[in-house]
mmCIF file of C-alpha atoms in Angstrom:
data_model
loop_
_atom_site.group_PDB
_atom_site.id
_atom_site.type_symbol
_atom_site.label_atom_id
_atom_site.label_comp_id
_atom_site.label_asym_id
_atom_site.label_seq_id
_atom_site.Cartn_x
_atom_site.Cartn_y
_atom_site.Cartn_z
ATOM 1 C CA UNK A 698 29.361 109.376 197.794
ATOM 2 C CA UNK A 699 26.709 107.225 196.255
ATOM 3 C CA UNK A 700 27.345 103.797 194.495
ATOM 4 C CA UNK A 701 26.631 103.614 191.076
ATOM 5 C CA UNK A 702 25.905 100.630 189.488
ATOM 6 C CA UNK A 703 27.504 99.538 186.422
ATOM 7 C CA UNK A 704 25.606 99.210 183.296
ATOM 8 C CA UNK A 705 26.320 99.557 179.441
ATOM 9 C CA UNK A 706 23.686 102.294 177.907
ATOM 10 C CA UNK A 707 20.595 100.775 176.234
ATOM 11 C CA UNK A 708 21.236 101.107 172.216
ATOM 12 C CA UNK A 709 24.888 100.906 172.888
ATOM 13 C CA UNK A 710 26.743 97.223 172.756
ATOM 14 C CA UNK A 711 29.472 95.344 174.078
ATOM 15 C CA UNK A 712 30.777 92.118 173.243
ATOM 16 C CA UNK A 713 32.354 89.108 174.980
ATOM 17 C CA UNK A 714 35.597 88.034 173.862
ATOM 18 C CA UNK A 715 34.492 85.224 171.707
ATOM 19 C CA UNK A 716 32.151 87.687 169.767
ATOM 20 C CA UNK A 717 34.513 90.666 169.651
ATOM 21 C CA UNK A 718 37.323 87.900 167.667
ATOM 22 C CA UNK A 719 34.568 86.956 164.856
ATOM 23 C CA UNK A 720 33.704 90.445 164.720
ATOM 24 C CA UNK A 721 37.094 91.225 163.864
ATOM 25 C CA UNK A 722 37.191 88.072 161.716
ATOM 26 C CA UNK A 723 34.113 89.499 159.911
ATOM 27 C CA UNK A 724 35.799 93.055 159.317
ATOM 28 C CA UNK A 725 39.139 91.712 158.389
ATOM 29 C CA UNK A 726 37.107 89.330 155.390
ATOM 30 C CA UNK A 727 35.750 92.910 154.332
ATOM 31 C CA UNK A 728 38.718 94.386 154.023
ATOM 32 C CA UNK A 729 40.403 91.762 151.900
ATOM 33 C CA UNK A 730 37.196 91.254 150.006
ATOM 34 C CA UNK A 731 37.389 95.037 148.608
ATOM 35 C CA UNK A 732 40.805 95.511 148.593
ATOM 36 C CA UNK A 733 41.109 92.643 145.734
ATOM 37 C CA UNK A 734 38.530 95.164 143.657
ATOM 38 C CA UNK A 735 40.963 98.074 144.363
ATOM 39 C CA UNK A 736 39.522 99.586 147.017
ATOM 40 C CA UNK A 737 41.338 102.141 149.678
ATOM 41 C CA UNK A 738 40.513 102.061 153.159
ATOM 42 C CA UNK A 739 40.366 104.959 154.742
ATOM 43 C CA UNK A 740 39.203 106.700 158.385
ATOM 44 C CA UNK A 741 37.193 109.824 159.104
ATOM 45 C CA UNK A 742 37.386 111.528 162.413
ATOM 46 C CA UNK A 743 34.220 110.276 164.236
ATOM 47 C CA UNK A 744 33.337 113.818 164.956
ATOM 48 C CA UNK A 745 32.680 116.592 162.167
ATOM 49 C CA UNK A 746 30.897 119.797 162.498
ATOM 50 C CA UNK A 747 27.561 119.708 163.356
ATOM 51 C CA UNK A 748 27.171 122.114 159.855
ATOM 52 C CA UNK A 749 28.837 120.016 157.368
ATOM 53 C CA UNK A 750 26.581 116.301 158.659
ATOM 54 C CA UNK A 751 23.277 118.924 158.291
ATOM 55 C CA UNK A 752 24.216 120.536 154.919
ATOM 56 C CA UNK A 753 22.184 117.694 152.714
ATOM 57 C CA UNK A 754 20.378 116.144 155.887
ATOM 58 C CA UNK A 755 17.995 118.250 157.843
ATOM 59 C CA UNK A 756 15.248 116.887 159.034
ATOM 60 C CA UNK A 757 15.144 113.062 160.214
ATOM 61 C CA UNK A 758 18.800 113.366 160.245
ATOM 62 C CA UNK A 759 18.940 116.602 162.523
ATOM 63 C CA UNK A 760 16.495 114.303 164.820
ATOM 64 C CA UNK A 761 19.141 112.015 164.861
ATOM 65 C CA UNK A 762 22.521 113.446 165.779
ATOM 66 C CA UNK A 763 24.343 113.717 168.845
ATOM 67 C CA UNK A 764 25.053 117.289 168.797
ATOM 68 C CA UNK A 765 26.839 119.079 171.050
ATOM 69 C CA UNK A 766 28.986 122.678 171.689
ATOM 70 C CA UNK A 767 32.626 122.875 172.928
ATOM 71 C CA UNK A 768 33.474 126.495 173.018
ATOM 72 C CA UNK A 769 32.215 128.112 170.150
ATOM 73 C CA UNK A 770 32.497 124.830 168.196
ATOM 74 C CA UNK A 771 28.968 123.103 167.096
ATOM 75 C CA UNK A 772 30.140 119.608 166.901
ATOM 76 C CA UNK A 773 27.877 116.281 166.313
ATOM 77 C CA UNK A 774 29.206 112.746 166.119
ATOM 78 C CA UNK A 775 28.875 110.997 162.533
ATOM 79 C CA UNK A 776 25.604 109.873 161.592
ATOM 80 C CA UNK A 777 26.839 107.893 158.862
ATOM 81 C CA UNK A 778 29.701 107.412 157.005
ATOM 82 C CA UNK A 779 28.383 109.469 152.978
ATOM 83 C CA UNK A 780 28.475 112.721 154.636
ATOM 84 C CA UNK A 781 32.343 112.835 155.754
ATOM 85 C CA UNK A 782 33.402 110.888 153.056
ATOM 86 C CA UNK A 783 32.289 114.094 150.578
ATOM 87 C CA UNK A 784 34.033 115.615 153.064
ATOM 88 C CA UNK A 785 37.363 114.213 153.043
ATOM 89 C CA UNK A 786 37.207 114.064 149.523
ATOM 90 C CA UNK A 787 36.300 118.088 149.158
ATOM 91 C CA UNK A 788 39.156 118.255 151.480
ATOM 92 C CA UNK A 789 41.970 115.988 149.349
ATOM 93 C CA UNK A 790 40.266 115.362 145.633
ATOM 94 C CA UNK A 791 43.453 117.001 143.789
ATOM 95 C CA UNK A 792 45.784 114.524 145.741
ATOM 96 C CA UNK A 793 43.367 111.122 145.095
ATOM 97 C CA UNK A 794 43.837 109.069 141.844
ATOM 98 C CA UNK A 795 40.542 109.684 139.298
ATOM 99 C CA UNK A 796 38.441 107.455 139.996
ATOM 100 C CA UNK A 797 38.878 107.201 143.881
ATOM 101 C CA UNK A 798 37.423 103.700 144.966
ATOM 102 C CA UNK A 799 36.783 104.314 148.537
ATOM 103 C CA UNK A 800 36.127 101.862 151.639
ATOM 104 C CA UNK A 801 35.612 102.611 154.951
ATOM 105 C CA UNK A 802 34.254 100.561 158.230
ATOM 106 C CA UNK A 803 33.838 102.246 161.111
ATOM 107 C CA UNK A 804 31.134 102.998 164.081
ATOM 108 C CA UNK A 805 28.228 105.768 163.793
ATOM 109 C CA UNK A 806 25.995 107.036 165.950
ATOM 110 C CA UNK A 807 22.043 107.678 165.863
ATOM 111 C CA UNK A 808 20.073 109.390 168.720
ATOM 112 C CA UNK A 809 17.439 106.740 167.378
ATOM 113 C CA UNK A 810 14.700 104.736 169.947
ATOM 114 C CA UNK A 811 16.746 101.364 170.419
ATOM 115 C CA UNK A 812 14.694 98.428 169.772
ATOM 116 C CA UNK A 813 15.165 94.460 168.240
ATOM 117 C CA UNK A 814 18.188 94.809 165.372
ATOM 118 C CA UNK A 815 18.166 98.891 165.842
ATOM 119 C CA UNK A 816 21.027 100.534 167.849
ATOM 120 C CA UNK A 817 22.455 103.309 168.710
ATOM 121 C CA UNK A 818 25.899 102.514 167.987
ATOM 122 C CA UNK A 819 26.322 100.536 165.075
ATOM 123 C CA UNK A 820 29.113 99.396 162.594
ATOM 124 C CA UNK A 821 29.263 100.559 158.989
ATOM 125 C CA UNK A 822 30.682 99.247 155.887
ATOM 126 C CA UNK A 823 31.232 101.633 152.638
ATOM 127 C CA UNK A 824 32.579 101.030 149.362
ATOM 128 C CA UNK A 825 32.184 104.521 147.281
ATOM 129 C CA UNK A 826 33.537 105.173 143.653
ATOM 130 C CA UNK A 827 34.216 108.811 143.057
ATOM 131 C CA UNK A 828 34.680 110.068 139.715
ATOM 132 C CA UNK A 829 33.065 107.726 137.676
ATOM 133 C CA UNK A 830 29.264 108.067 136.954
ATOM 134 C CA UNK A 831 29.175 105.228 134.254
ATOM 135 C CA UNK A 832 26.708 102.005 134.841
ATOM 136 C CA UNK A 833 30.446 100.330 134.990
ATOM 137 C CA UNK A 834 31.395 101.593 138.778
ATOM 138 C CA UNK A 835 27.484 100.846 139.675
ATOM 139 C CA UNK A 836 28.612 97.138 138.275
ATOM 140 C CA UNK A 837 31.704 97.060 140.265
ATOM 141 C CA UNK A 838 30.006 97.656 143.386
ATOM 142 C CA UNK A 839 27.641 95.413 143.102
ATOM 143 C CA UNK A 840 30.223 92.649 142.044
ATOM 144 C CA UNK A 841 32.381 93.532 144.833
ATOM 145 C CA UNK A 842 29.570 93.444 146.926
ATOM 146 C CA UNK A 843 28.700 89.875 145.733
ATOM 147 C CA UNK A 844 32.326 88.381 146.089
ATOM 148 C CA UNK A 845 32.507 89.521 150.046
ATOM 149 C CA UNK A 846 29.198 88.306 150.419
ATOM 150 C CA UNK A 847 29.867 84.897 148.899
ATOM 151 C CA UNK A 848 32.842 84.655 151.048
ATOM 152 C CA UNK A 849 31.423 85.728 154.227
ATOM 153 C CA UNK A 850 28.137 83.207 154.318
ATOM 154 C CA UNK A 851 30.183 80.696 153.116
ATOM 155 C CA UNK A 852 32.017 80.235 156.311
ATOM 156 C CA UNK A 853 27.978 79.353 157.768
ATOM 157 C CA UNK A 854 27.457 77.176 155.029
ATOM 158 C CA UNK A 855 25.183 79.647 153.119
ATOM 159 C CA UNK A 856 25.319 79.815 149.339
ATOM 160 C CA UNK A 857 22.691 81.659 148.143
ATOM 161 C CA UNK A 858 21.495 85.202 148.626
ATOM 162 C CA UNK A 859 19.706 87.748 146.596
ATOM 163 C CA UNK A 860 20.830 91.181 145.285
ATOM 164 C CA UNK A 861 18.113 93.806 145.077
ATOM 165 C CA UNK A 862 18.923 97.171 142.983
ATOM 166 C CA UNK A 863 17.118 100.195 143.086
ATOM 167 C CA UNK A 864 17.653 103.659 141.519
ATOM 168 C CA UNK A 865 16.631 106.821 143.484
ATOM 169 C CA UNK A 866 15.666 108.562 140.759
ATOM 170 C CA UNK A 867 12.996 106.114 139.952
ATOM 171 C CA UNK A 868 11.363 106.588 143.169
ATOM 172 C CA UNK A 869 12.093 110.534 143.213
ATOM 173 C CA UNK A 870 10.021 110.587 140.179
ATOM 174 C CA UNK A 871 7.239 108.381 141.460
ATOM 175 C CA UNK A 872 7.063 110.921 144.468
ATOM 176 C CA UNK A 873 6.715 113.391 142.225
ATOM 177 C CA UNK A 874 3.769 112.014 140.097
ATOM 178 C CA UNK A 875 2.548 111.208 143.328
ATOM 179 C CA UNK A 876 2.369 115.071 144.326
ATOM 180 C CA UNK A 877 4.835 115.665 146.177
ATOM 181 C CA UNK A 878 7.083 119.053 145.868
ATOM 182 C CA UNK A 879 10.828 118.968 144.794
ATOM 183 C CA UNK A 880 11.986 120.136 148.246
ATOM 184 C CA UNK A 881 9.611 117.294 149.600
ATOM 185 C CA UNK A 882 11.252 114.642 148.293
ATOM 186 C CA UNK A 883 14.082 113.765 150.159
ATOM 187 C CA UNK A 884 12.048 113.790 153.349
ATOM 188 C CA UNK A 885 9.666 111.378 152.147
ATOM 189 C CA UNK A 886 11.945 108.588 150.709
ATOM 190 C CA UNK A 887 13.685 108.993 154.066
ATOM 191 C CA UNK A 888 9.994 107.488 155.712
ATOM 192 C CA UNK A 889 10.020 105.181 153.099
ATOM 193 C CA UNK A 890 13.193 103.483 153.907
ATOM 194 C CA UNK A 891 11.939 102.981 156.982
ATOM 195 C CA UNK A 892 8.846 100.614 155.314
ATOM 196 C CA UNK A 893 10.558 97.273 157.202
ATOM 197 C CA UNK A 894 10.118 99.031 160.603
ATOM 198 C CA UNK A 895 7.296 101.014 160.580
ATOM 199 C CA UNK A 896 5.126 99.632 157.753
ATOM 200 C CA UNK A 897 2.758 101.828 155.925
ATOM 201 C CA UNK A 898 0.552 103.306 158.288
ATOM 202 C CA UNK A 899 3.599 104.193 159.935
ATOM 203 C CA UNK A 900 4.926 105.837 156.516
ATOM 204 C CA UNK A 901 1.481 107.805 156.341
ATOM 205 C CA UNK A 902 1.799 108.888 159.898
ATOM 206 C CA UNK A 903 5.655 110.608 158.936
ATOM 207 C CA UNK A 904 4.515 112.044 155.890
ATOM 208 C CA UNK A 905 1.301 113.987 157.549
ATOM 209 C CA UNK A 906 3.394 114.926 160.866
#
């Protein structure tokens, strides 16, 4: 039998114990900070039906999900925590409080080209308020995040940070004004989100592809 050299796959991260302790401490700070604001922890399966994950995605998302078949099942590793949350809420909304304040920390997977600051497996932290579309819910999300950042950054002797707020409805209106069709807006905004990584030239290439 040929010898196989042990190696970590590109884009996947393993931490040494000292760094793992720091990671666990940060995640505990996240949980405690958000729980003060009443966000309830939940944990969804890492594998979902591909049909569910692609229901609102497609396009760029379809290219980046890890998708596989087992028997008659078409399955995928979760791409983010948002779609699993929507599926969870649809399944359980009659048993949940209104509004439902959810907190989820977990790994997600993307079949992407690994590079500095960009991994194929990484941890996301999401907080969401479902059943309340008022501006007060948005303010609470921002306040909870500001409180969490203050606690984490204080340990690194950092006291100042800036939170940027945007509204995809404004971006969607701008895209319509720029000549995009309604069904093209989602893909256009996904490309725009990658500005920091690919720049204007990359966005133009992405939109013309």
